[in-house]
Amino acid sequence: MSGSLNRPVRRRAFVLGGAAAAGTAALAGPFATAASAAAFGWSDDGSNYVVDTGANLVFKVSKTNGDLTSLVYKGTEYQGYGGKNSHVESGLGASTVTITQSGTTILVSVAYGTLKHYYAARSGENNVYLWTNKADTSVSATRYIVRVKAGLFLNDEPDSYTYAPTVIESADVFAKSDGQTRSKHYAKRRVIDYSAIGWTTGSVGLYIVRSNHEKASGGPFYRSLLRHQSTDGGGLYEILYYGENQTEAERFGLQGPYVIAFTDGGAPSSSLYPGTLTTTWADSLGISGYVAASGRGKVAGVGISGRDTAYAYTVGLANSAAQYWGSARSSDGYFSIGGVLPGTYTLTVFKGELAVHTTSVTVTAGATTTLNTIAIASSNDPANATAIWRIGTWDGTPAGFKNADLMTYAHPSDVRAAAWTGNVVIGSGSETASFPAYIWKDVNSGLLVYFKLTAAQAAAAHTLRIGVTTAYANGRPQITVNSWVSSVPSPPTQPSTRSLTVGSYRGNNNTFTYSVPASAWLTDTSRYNVLKIDVVSGSGTTSYLSAGTSIDALDLLS
């Protein structure tokens, strides 16, 4: 098999969501045929514990620091990126590493201060199961990186910088010679959108199947690093807390399992995916913080009324200890969220990514908490307000605005981006598509919106609203209507790290409201009123790292 990898083949890269991945797995099969000569078990080579899964996978774990030092599948070594091992964070350092075997399961346990990490192998499987228990901030982030040798998989996707040698921002955003941009940050996917991330040659697939993110932070719409390729190799990530563009405080405790899975080129088996993976075999292994299925509960709702059926709805559960989510059925809003740790949670209903309802729910072990129909109050959805005009849709995202989709996988300076400047005329039919998704103080502040009012409308005061999804460096909108100037609003709480330039508009949704007096409007109804939107802030630097904000929607209410 190792020889066949040296022949020219077409290599592909995939990010897989549940439904699509399950369909692929049904065609390709979850695993390659096990090698008959392999024997399940482990040995000690002096420096590493060597685990043979009895299938096609042999891996090594350092006895010194718990790094994954070798990952051999069908005789080919995959571990090794820039001379670095695979590990938690960027490596733990001197650790206590032990190994035990219980029937058809081998468990390697790594202890580094208060952090505990685990690798498990099952007889006959080409999988490595991982758990990480982070108890405090003694380790700065919670992530696992599978570092893969160069040349085994090729990738020129948005999250690759193999072919992008020119640094354009912070040593991690690059430009190709054709003006397209690349970065390991540009994953295009929210957590809710994928179950596995990896690469395939067509005959060999290497993936990380993500965990349920129970102890992660940021909710279902969080975006972070998933994978990257560069000239010295590639990386696959399980990001649980990265500290970049985080909207929630860090959670602590056991997270997992997440799975390193080799396949015969197809997607990993859907039985490994969050929500379907069962690990009763791990119940008695003594993993620190492990809670079996019997110690968990479930929340189910019979439906959600007051929905706008043009949008997908998500139900989230969150408290300081854990987070979960599930999709509401499009026909009636029914939802079910299982595997929940006991406790009291804030339940949030999201229209798109916009919170439109919250309540409290208590979960007990071994039981289902059933909720009657949840009614979304009309006033909770800003789209229900009657407007003279509206640009965009109130869904908690910049979807539909100029460059919005591109910004999840490209830098704002990318050659594919339309000009960030340009004014908007209400009634033109292209208001939303002409309005930029992002506005920066140093790039396109001073955006103009032209609109006319009837005599009756011009005789009254009106409320103007601007919804934002995040902001960088405290950027927020100040408006001018003709000659009337609003006060400078206070900045809402937003993540302090980069967001708009690293593929994420996800922050804390906030609506700015401006009470515009009747005296601000033009009395000549044949003339256009002019709304000017400036981004104000004393923070940020220049260009696309100046203070900025992402737009959800804006409207003038009747």
Coordinates of C-alpha atoms in Angstrom, one line a residue:
M1 CA 0.0 0.0 0.0
S2 CA 2.9 2.4 0.8
G3 CA 4.1 2.0 -2.8
S4 CA 0.7 2.9 -4.2
L5 CA 0.8 6.2 -2.3
N6 CA 3.8 7.2 -4.3
R7 CA 1.9 6.9 -7.6
P8 CA 0.2 10.1 -8.9
V9 CA -3.4 10.1 -7.6
R10 CA -6.1 12.7 -7.4
R11 CA -6.2 13.9 -3.8
R12 CA -9.2 15.6 -2.3
A13 CA -10.1 17.4 0.9
F14 CA -13.4 17.3 2.7
V15 CA -15.3 18.8 5.6
L16 CA -18.2 16.5 6.4
G17 CA -21.6 17.2 7.9
G18 CA -23.8 14.5 9.3
A19 CA -26.2 13.8 6.5
A20 CA -23.7 14.1 3.6
A21 CA -21.1 12.1 5.5
A22 CA -23.5 9.3 6.3
G23 CA -24.4 9.0 2.7
T24 CA -20.8 8.7 1.7
A25 CA -20.1 6.2 4.4
A26 CA -22.9 4.0 3.1
L27 CA -21.2 3.8 -0.3
A28 CA -17.6 3.5 0.8
G29 CA -17.8 1.6 4.1
P30 CA -16.5 2.9 7.3
F31 CA -13.2 0.9 7.5
A32 CA -10.8 -0.9 5.3
T33 CA -10.4 -4.7 5.6
A34 CA -8.4 -5.6 8.7
A35 CA -5.0 -7.0 8.1
S36 CA -5.1 -10.7 9.1
A37 CA -1.5 -10.8 10.4
A38 CA -2.1 -8.0 13.0
A39 CA -2.5 -8.8 16.7
F40 CA -4.4 -6.6 19.1
G41 CA -2.2 -5.5 22.0
W42 CA 0.5 -3.2 23.2
S43 CA 4.2 -3.1 23.8
D44 CA 6.9 -0.8 25.2
D45 CA 9.8 0.2 23.0
G46 CA 11.5 2.1 25.8
S47 CA 10.4 5.6 24.8
N48 CA 6.8 4.9 23.7
Y49 CA 3.8 2.7 24.4
V50 CA 3.1 1.0 21.0
V51 CA -0.5 0.1 20.4
D52 CA -1.6 -2.3 17.6
T53 CA -5.3 -2.1 17.0
G54 CA -5.4 -5.5 15.4
A55 CA -6.7 -3.8 12.2
N56 CA -4.5 -1.6 10.0
L57 CA -3.4 0.9 12.6
V58 CA -0.4 1.1 14.9
F59 CA 0.2 4.2 17.0
K60 CA 2.8 5.2 19.6
V61 CA 2.4 7.5 22.6
S62 CA 5.4 9.0 24.3
K63 CA 6.0 7.8 27.8
T64 CA 7.6 11.1 28.6
N65 CA 5.0 13.7 27.6
G66 CA 1.9 11.9 26.2
D67 CA 2.5 13.1 22.6
L68 CA 1.3 10.9 19.7
T69 CA 4.7 10.2 18.1
S70 CA 3.7 7.7 15.4
L71 CA 0.5 7.0 13.4
V72 CA 1.0 4.2 10.9
Y73 CA -1.9 3.0 8.8
K74 CA -1.4 0.2 6.3
G75 CA 2.4 0.5 6.7
T76 CA 2.6 4.2 6.0
E77 CA 3.6 6.8 8.6
Y78 CA 1.2 9.7 8.7
Q79 CA 2.4 11.5 11.9
G80 CA 4.9 14.2 11.5
Y81 CA 4.5 17.9 10.6
G82 CA 7.5 20.1 10.7
G83 CA 9.3 17.7 13.1
K84 CA 6.5 18.1 15.6
N85 CA 4.3 15.4 17.2
S86 CA 0.5 15.3 17.6
H87 CA -0.6 16.5 21.0
V88 CA -2.9 18.6 23.3
E89 CA -2.4 22.3 22.8
S90 CA 1.2 22.6 21.5
G91 CA 2.5 19.8 23.7
L92 CA 2.3 19.3 27.5
G93 CA 5.8 18.7 28.6
A94 CA 6.9 16.1 31.2
S95 CA 3.8 14.0 32.1
T96 CA 2.9 10.8 33.9
V97 CA 1.9 8.3 31.2
T98 CA 0.4 4.9 32.0
I99 CA -1.3 2.1 29.9
T100 CA -3.8 -0.5 30.8
Q101 CA -5.7 -3.2 28.8
S102 CA -9.2 -4.4 29.6
G103 CA -10.4 -7.1 27.2
T104 CA -10.7 -5.5 23.8
T105 CA -9.8 -2.0 24.9
I106 CA -6.4 -0.4 25.5
L107 CA -6.3 2.9 27.4
V108 CA -3.3 5.3 27.6
S109 CA -3.6 7.9 30.4
V110 CA -1.6 11.1 30.4
A111 CA -1.5 13.3 33.5
Y112 CA 0.0 16.8 33.3
G113 CA -0.7 18.7 36.5
T114 CA -4.4 19.1 36.7
L115 CA -4.9 18.2 33.0
K116 CA -5.8 14.6 32.1
H117 CA -5.7 13.2 28.6
Y118 CA -6.6 9.8 27.3
Y119 CA -6.1 7.7 24.1
A120 CA -8.1 4.5 23.7
A121 CA -8.0 1.8 21.1
R122 CA -10.6 -0.9 20.3
S123 CA -9.7 -4.3 18.9
G124 CA -10.2 -4.4 15.1
E125 CA -10.9 -0.7 14.6
N126 CA -8.8 1.9 12.7
N127 CA -9.7 4.6 15.3
V128 CA -8.0 6.4 18.2
Y129 CA -10.5 7.6 20.7
L130 CA -9.5 10.7 22.7
W131 CA -10.7 12.5 25.8
T132 CA -9.3 15.7 27.4
N133 CA -10.1 16.8 31.0
K134 CA -9.0 20.4 31.6
A135 CA -9.7 21.4 35.1
D136 CA -8.4 25.0 35.2
T137 CA -6.4 27.6 33.2
S138 CA -3.0 26.1 33.9
V139 CA -3.0 25.1 30.2
S140 CA -3.9 28.1 28.0
A141 CA -6.1 26.5 25.4
T142 CA -7.9 23.3 24.9
R143 CA -7.2 21.8 21.5
Y144 CA -5.8 18.7 20.0
I145 CA -3.7 18.8 16.8
V146 CA -3.1 15.8 14.6
R147 CA 0.1 16.7 12.7
V148 CA 0.3 15.0 9.3
K149 CA 3.4 14.5 7.1
A150 CA 3.7 16.7 4.0
G151 CA 2.7 15.2 0.6
L152 CA 0.3 12.6 1.7
F153 CA -2.8 14.8 1.1
L154 CA -3.0 17.8 -1.1
N155 CA -5.3 20.7 -0.4
D156 CA -5.8 24.1 -2.0
E157 CA -9.0 24.9 -0.1
P158 CA -9.7 28.1 1.9
D159 CA -8.1 26.6 5.0
S160 CA -4.8 25.9 3.2
Y161 CA -1.8 28.1 2.8
T162 CA 0.4 25.6 0.9
Y163 CA 0.2 27.8 -2.2
A164 CA 0.0 31.2 -0.6
P165 CA 3.5 32.4 0.3
T166 CA 2.8 36.1 0.9
V167 CA 1.9 37.1 4.5
I168 CA -0.8 39.8 4.6
E169 CA -1.8 39.7 8.3
S170 CA -0.3 38.5 11.6
A171 CA 1.8 35.7 10.0
D172 CA -1.3 33.5 9.6
V173 CA -3.2 35.0 6.7
F174 CA -1.6 34.6 3.2
A175 CA -2.2 35.7 -0.3
K176 CA -1.6 33.7 -3.5
S177 CA -0.1 35.2 -6.6
D178 CA -3.6 35.4 -8.1
G179 CA -4.8 37.5 -5.2
Q180 CA -6.9 34.9 -3.5
T181 CA -6.3 34.5 0.2
R182 CA -5.7 31.5 2.4
S183 CA -5.5 30.8 6.2
K184 CA -6.0 28.0 8.6
H185 CA -8.7 30.2 10.1
Y186 CA -10.9 30.0 7.0
A187 CA -12.9 26.9 7.7
K188 CA -16.3 28.1 6.2
R189 CA -18.1 25.9 8.7
R190 CA -19.8 26.5 12.0
V191 CA -19.6 23.8 14.6
I192 CA -23.2 22.8 13.9
D193 CA -22.3 22.3 10.2
Y194 CA -19.8 19.4 10.4
S195 CA -19.3 16.1 12.2
A196 CA -15.9 15.2 10.8
I197 CA -13.0 17.1 9.2
G198 CA -10.2 15.6 7.2
W199 CA -8.7 14.6 3.9
T200 CA -8.9 11.7 1.4
T201 CA -6.8 10.4 -1.5
G202 CA -9.8 8.4 -2.6
S203 CA -8.3 5.2 -1.2
V204 CA -7.2 6.5 2.2
G205 CA -9.0 8.9 4.4
L206 CA -7.8 10.6 7.6
Y207 CA -10.3 12.5 9.8
I208 CA -11.0 13.9 13.2
V209 CA -14.6 13.2 14.2
R210 CA -15.5 16.0 16.5
S211 CA -16.9 15.6 20.0
N212 CA -20.2 17.0 21.1
H213 CA -18.4 20.1 22.3
E214 CA -20.2 19.8 25.7
K215 CA -17.3 21.6 27.5
A216 CA -16.4 23.9 24.6
S217 CA -17.4 27.6 24.5
G218 CA -19.2 29.5 21.8
G219 CA -22.3 27.5 21.1
P220 CA -23.5 25.9 17.8
F221 CA -22.5 28.8 15.5
Y222 CA -18.9 29.1 16.6
R223 CA -16.2 29.0 14.0
S224 CA -12.6 28.1 14.6
L225 CA -9.6 26.3 13.1
L226 CA -10.4 22.9 11.6
R227 CA -7.4 22.0 9.4
H228 CA -4.6 23.4 7.4
Q229 CA -1.9 22.4 5.0
S230 CA 1.5 24.1 4.5
T231 CA 4.7 23.1 2.8
D232 CA 5.9 21.1 5.8
G233 CA 2.7 19.2 6.5
G234 CA -0.8 19.6 7.7
G235 CA -2.9 19.7 10.8
L236 CA -6.3 18.5 11.9
Y237 CA -7.9 20.2 14.9
E238 CA -10.4 19.5 17.6
I239 CA -10.8 23.0 19.1
L240 CA -12.6 23.2 22.5
Y241 CA -11.4 26.5 23.8
Y242 CA -9.0 28.6 21.7
G243 CA -9.5 32.1 23.1
E244 CA -10.1 33.6 19.7
N245 CA -13.5 35.3 19.1
Q246 CA -15.0 33.6 22.1
T247 CA -18.4 34.7 23.2
E248 CA -18.6 32.7 26.4
A249 CA -16.4 32.0 29.4
E250 CA -14.2 28.9 29.3
R251 CA -15.8 25.7 30.5
F252 CA -13.8 23.0 32.4
G253 CA -14.1 19.3 32.7
L254 CA -14.0 16.2 30.5
Q255 CA -14.5 16.6 26.8
G256 CA -14.9 13.7 24.4
P257 CA -14.6 11.4 22.9
Y258 CA -13.3 12.8 19.7
V259 CA -11.8 10.3 17.2
I260 CA -8.9 10.1 14.9
A261 CA -10.3 7.8 12.2
F262 CA -8.7 6.2 9.2
T263 CA -10.9 4.9 6.4
D264 CA -10.7 3.3 3.0
G265 CA -11.2 6.8 1.4
G266 CA -14.8 7.3 2.3
A267 CA -16.2 9.3 5.2
P268 CA -16.0 7.9 8.7
S269 CA -18.8 5.7 9.9
S270 CA -21.8 7.8 10.9
S271 CA -21.9 5.7 14.1
L272 CA -18.9 7.7 15.2
Y273 CA -20.7 11.1 14.9
P274 CA -21.7 13.2 17.9
G275 CA -25.2 12.2 18.9
T276 CA -24.8 8.6 17.6
L277 CA -21.5 7.5 19.1
T278 CA -22.0 5.2 22.1
T279 CA -19.1 4.3 24.4
T280 CA -20.5 1.9 26.9
W281 CA -17.2 0.1 26.6
A282 CA -15.6 3.1 28.3
D283 CA -17.9 3.3 31.3
S284 CA -15.6 1.3 33.5
L285 CA -12.2 2.5 32.3
G286 CA -11.8 5.1 35.1
I287 CA -11.6 8.1 32.9
S288 CA -11.6 11.2 35.1
G289 CA -14.9 13.1 34.8
Y290 CA -16.5 10.5 32.7
V291 CA -20.3 10.4 32.9
A292 CA -22.1 7.4 31.4
A293 CA -25.3 7.7 29.4
S294 CA -27.2 6.5 32.4
G295 CA -26.1 9.6 34.3
R296 CA -27.4 12.0 31.6
G297 CA -30.9 13.3 30.7
K298 CA -32.8 14.6 27.7
V299 CA -34.9 17.7 26.7
A300 CA -37.7 17.4 24.2
G301 CA -40.1 20.0 22.9
V302 CA -43.3 19.2 21.2
G303 CA -43.1 22.3 19.0
I304 CA -42.3 26.0 18.5
S305 CA -45.0 28.4 17.4
G306 CA -44.5 31.9 16.1
R307 CA -41.7 30.8 13.8
D308 CA -40.9 32.3 10.4
T309 CA -40.8 29.1 8.3
A310 CA -38.3 30.7 5.8
Y311 CA -35.6 30.1 8.5
A312 CA -34.0 27.2 10.2
Y313 CA -34.4 27.2 14.0
T314 CA -31.9 25.9 16.5
V315 CA -32.5 25.2 20.2
G316 CA -29.5 25.6 22.5
L317 CA -28.9 24.7 26.1
A318 CA -26.2 26.4 28.1
N319 CA -24.9 27.0 31.6
S320 CA -21.5 27.6 33.1
A321 CA -20.7 23.9 33.0
A322 CA -21.9 22.6 29.6
Q323 CA -23.6 23.4 26.3
Y324 CA -25.7 21.4 23.9
W325 CA -27.9 22.1 20.8
G326 CA -30.4 20.5 18.4
S327 CA -32.3 21.5 15.3
A328 CA -36.0 22.2 15.4
R329 CA -38.1 20.3 12.9
S330 CA -39.1 22.5 10.0
S331 CA -42.7 21.4 10.0
D332 CA -43.6 22.1 13.6
G333 CA -40.5 23.0 15.6
Y334 CA -40.2 19.7 17.4
F335 CA -36.7 19.2 18.9
S336 CA -34.9 16.6 21.1
I337 CA -31.5 17.1 22.8
G338 CA -30.0 14.0 24.4
G339 CA -26.9 13.2 26.4
V340 CA -27.3 16.2 28.7
L341 CA -25.5 16.4 32.0
P342 CA -27.9 17.1 35.0
G343 CA -28.5 20.7 35.9
T344 CA -30.4 23.9 35.1
Y345 CA -29.8 25.4 31.7
T346 CA -30.9 28.5 29.8
L347 CA -32.8 27.3 26.8
T348 CA -32.5 29.6 23.8
V349 CA -34.4 29.4 20.5
F350 CA -32.4 30.8 17.6
K351 CA -34.0 32.0 14.3
G352 CA -31.0 31.5 12.1
E353 CA -28.4 32.8 14.6
L354 CA -30.6 35.3 16.3
A355 CA -31.9 34.6 19.8
V356 CA -35.7 35.1 19.8
H357 CA -36.7 33.2 22.9
T358 CA -35.1 32.2 26.2
T359 CA -36.4 30.2 29.2
S360 CA -35.0 28.0 31.9
V361 CA -35.1 24.2 31.9
T362 CA -33.9 21.6 34.4
V363 CA -32.4 18.2 33.4
T364 CA -32.2 15.2 35.6
A365 CA -30.3 12.0 35.1
G366 CA -32.1 9.1 33.4
A367 CA -35.2 11.2 32.6
T368 CA -36.7 13.3 29.7
T369 CA -37.8 16.9 30.4
T370 CA -40.7 17.4 28.1
L371 CA -41.7 21.0 27.2
N372 CA -45.0 22.1 25.9
T373 CA -45.2 24.2 22.7
I374 CA -42.8 27.2 23.0
A375 CA -44.4 30.4 21.8
I376 CA -42.1 33.0 20.3
A377 CA -43.5 36.4 21.2
S378 CA -44.0 38.6 18.2
S379 CA -41.9 41.4 19.9
N380 CA -38.9 39.1 20.2
D381 CA -38.4 38.9 16.5
P382 CA -37.3 42.3 15.2
A383 CA -38.5 41.4 11.7
N384 CA -42.1 41.6 12.9
A385 CA -41.9 45.4 13.4
T386 CA -43.4 47.4 10.6
A387 CA -40.8 49.3 8.7
I388 CA -40.8 52.1 6.1
W389 CA -37.7 50.4 4.6
R390 CA -35.4 47.5 5.6
I391 CA -32.0 46.4 4.3
G392 CA -31.1 42.8 5.1
T393 CA -32.9 40.2 7.2
W394 CA -33.0 39.9 11.0
D395 CA -31.5 36.5 11.4
G396 CA -28.3 37.2 13.4
T397 CA -26.0 36.9 10.3
P398 CA -24.8 39.3 7.5
A399 CA -26.3 36.9 4.9
G400 CA -27.3 38.6 1.7
F401 CA -25.0 41.6 2.2
K402 CA -22.2 42.3 -0.2
N403 CA -19.2 39.9 0.3
A404 CA -21.0 38.2 3.3
D405 CA -20.5 34.6 2.1
L406 CA -16.9 35.2 0.9
M407 CA -15.9 36.5 4.3
T408 CA -16.2 33.1 5.9
Y409 CA -13.3 31.8 3.8
A410 CA -11.3 34.8 2.7
H411 CA -9.7 38.0 3.9
P412 CA -11.5 41.3 3.1
S413 CA -8.6 42.2 0.8
D414 CA -9.2 39.1 -1.4
V415 CA -9.3 39.8 -5.1
R416 CA -12.8 38.1 -5.3
A417 CA -14.3 40.7 -2.9
A418 CA -16.5 43.4 -4.4
A419 CA -15.6 47.0 -3.6
W420 CA -16.3 47.7 0.1
T421 CA -17.4 51.2 -0.8
G422 CA -20.5 52.3 -2.6
N423 CA -23.8 53.9 -1.6
V424 CA -27.3 52.5 -1.4
V425 CA -30.6 53.8 -2.8
I426 CA -33.8 52.5 -1.2
G427 CA -36.2 51.4 -3.9
S428 CA -33.4 50.3 -6.3
G429 CA -34.2 46.7 -5.8
S430 CA -30.5 45.9 -4.9
E431 CA -30.3 47.5 -1.5
T432 CA -29.1 44.4 0.4
A433 CA -26.7 43.1 -2.2
S434 CA -25.2 46.6 -2.5
F435 CA -24.7 47.1 1.2
P436 CA -21.4 45.8 2.6
A437 CA -21.5 43.0 5.1
Y438 CA -18.7 44.8 7.2
I439 CA -18.0 48.4 7.8
W440 CA -14.5 49.6 9.1
K441 CA -13.5 53.0 10.3
D442 CA -10.5 53.1 8.0
V443 CA -12.0 51.4 4.9
N444 CA -15.6 52.3 4.2
S445 CA -16.9 54.4 7.1
G446 CA -19.3 57.1 5.9
L447 CA -21.5 54.8 3.9
L448 CA -24.6 56.6 2.5
V449 CA -28.2 55.4 2.2
Y450 CA -30.6 57.5 0.1
F451 CA -34.4 57.3 0.7
K452 CA -37.5 59.3 0.2
L453 CA -40.4 59.8 2.7
T454 CA -44.0 60.7 2.2
A455 CA -45.3 63.9 3.7
A456 CA -46.9 62.0 6.5
Q457 CA -43.8 60.1 7.3
A458 CA -41.6 63.2 7.2
A459 CA -43.9 64.8 9.8
A460 CA -43.2 62.3 12.5
A461 CA -40.3 61.0 14.5
H462 CA -39.0 57.5 13.7
T463 CA -36.7 54.9 15.2
L464 CA -33.8 53.7 13.1
R465 CA -32.3 50.3 14.0
I466 CA -28.9 48.8 13.1
G467 CA -28.3 45.2 14.1
V468 CA -24.7 43.9 14.3
T469 CA -23.4 40.4 14.8
T470 CA -19.9 41.3 16.2
A471 CA -17.5 44.2 16.3
Y472 CA -13.7 44.5 16.3
A473 CA -11.9 47.1 18.5
N474 CA -15.2 48.5 19.8
G475 CA -16.4 49.6 16.4
R476 CA -20.0 50.8 16.5
P477 CA -22.2 52.9 14.2
Q478 CA -22.9 56.6 14.7
I479 CA -25.5 58.0 12.2
T480 CA -26.1 61.3 10.6
V481 CA -29.6 62.0 9.0
N482 CA -29.3 65.0 6.7
S483 CA -27.9 67.5 9.2
W484 CA -29.0 65.7 12.4
V485 CA -26.2 63.8 14.2
S486 CA -26.8 61.0 16.7
S487 CA -24.9 60.6 19.9
V488 CA -22.1 58.0 20.0
P489 CA -23.5 54.8 21.4
S490 CA -21.7 52.8 24.0
P491 CA -20.0 49.7 22.7
P492 CA -21.6 46.4 23.5
T493 CA -19.6 43.5 24.9
Q494 CA -17.8 41.7 22.1
P495 CA -14.8 39.4 21.8
S496 CA -11.6 41.3 21.9
T497 CA -9.7 39.3 19.4
R498 CA -9.7 39.4 15.6
S499 CA -12.9 38.2 13.9
L500 CA -13.8 40.0 10.7
T501 CA -10.5 39.1 9.1
V502 CA -10.3 35.5 10.2
G503 CA -13.5 34.2 8.7
S504 CA -16.0 34.8 11.6
Y505 CA -18.8 37.3 12.0
R506 CA -20.0 35.5 15.1
G507 CA -19.9 37.6 18.3
N508 CA -22.8 38.9 20.4
N509 CA -25.8 40.1 18.4
N510 CA -26.7 43.7 19.4
T511 CA -29.2 46.2 18.1
F512 CA -28.5 49.9 18.1
T513 CA -31.5 52.1 18.1
Y514 CA -31.6 55.8 17.2
S515 CA -34.6 58.1 17.9
V516 CA -34.6 60.4 14.9
P517 CA -36.8 63.5 15.4
A518 CA -39.2 64.8 12.8
S519 CA -37.1 67.9 12.4
A520 CA -34.3 65.7 10.9
W521 CA -36.3 64.8 7.7
L522 CA -36.6 66.8 4.5
T523 CA -40.0 68.3 4.0
D524 CA -39.6 68.2 0.2
T525 CA -40.8 64.7 -0.6
S526 CA -39.3 64.8 -4.0
R527 CA -35.8 64.9 -2.5
Y528 CA -33.8 62.0 -1.0
N529 CA -33.0 62.0 2.7
V530 CA -29.4 60.9 3.3
L531 CA -28.4 58.5 6.1
K532 CA -24.7 58.5 6.8
I533 CA -23.2 55.6 8.8
D534 CA -19.8 56.1 10.4
V535 CA -17.9 53.6 12.5
V536 CA -16.5 55.2 15.6
S537 CA -13.9 54.0 18.1
G538 CA -10.7 55.0 19.6
S539 CA -9.2 51.5 19.2
G540 CA -7.9 49.4 16.3
T541 CA -5.1 50.1 13.9
T542 CA -5.5 50.7 10.2
S543 CA -7.2 49.3 7.2
Y544 CA -9.0 46.0 7.9
L545 CA -7.7 45.9 11.4
S546 CA -9.2 49.3 12.2
A547 CA -12.4 49.3 14.3
G548 CA -15.2 47.6 12.4
T549 CA -18.5 45.8 12.7
S550 CA -20.6 43.2 10.9
I551 CA -24.2 44.1 9.9
D552 CA -27.2 41.9 10.6
A553 CA -29.9 44.3 9.3
L554 CA -31.0 47.9 9.4
D555 CA -34.4 49.5 9.1
L556 CA -36.4 52.7 9.6
L557 CA -39.6 51.9 11.6
S558 CA -43.0 53.3 10.9

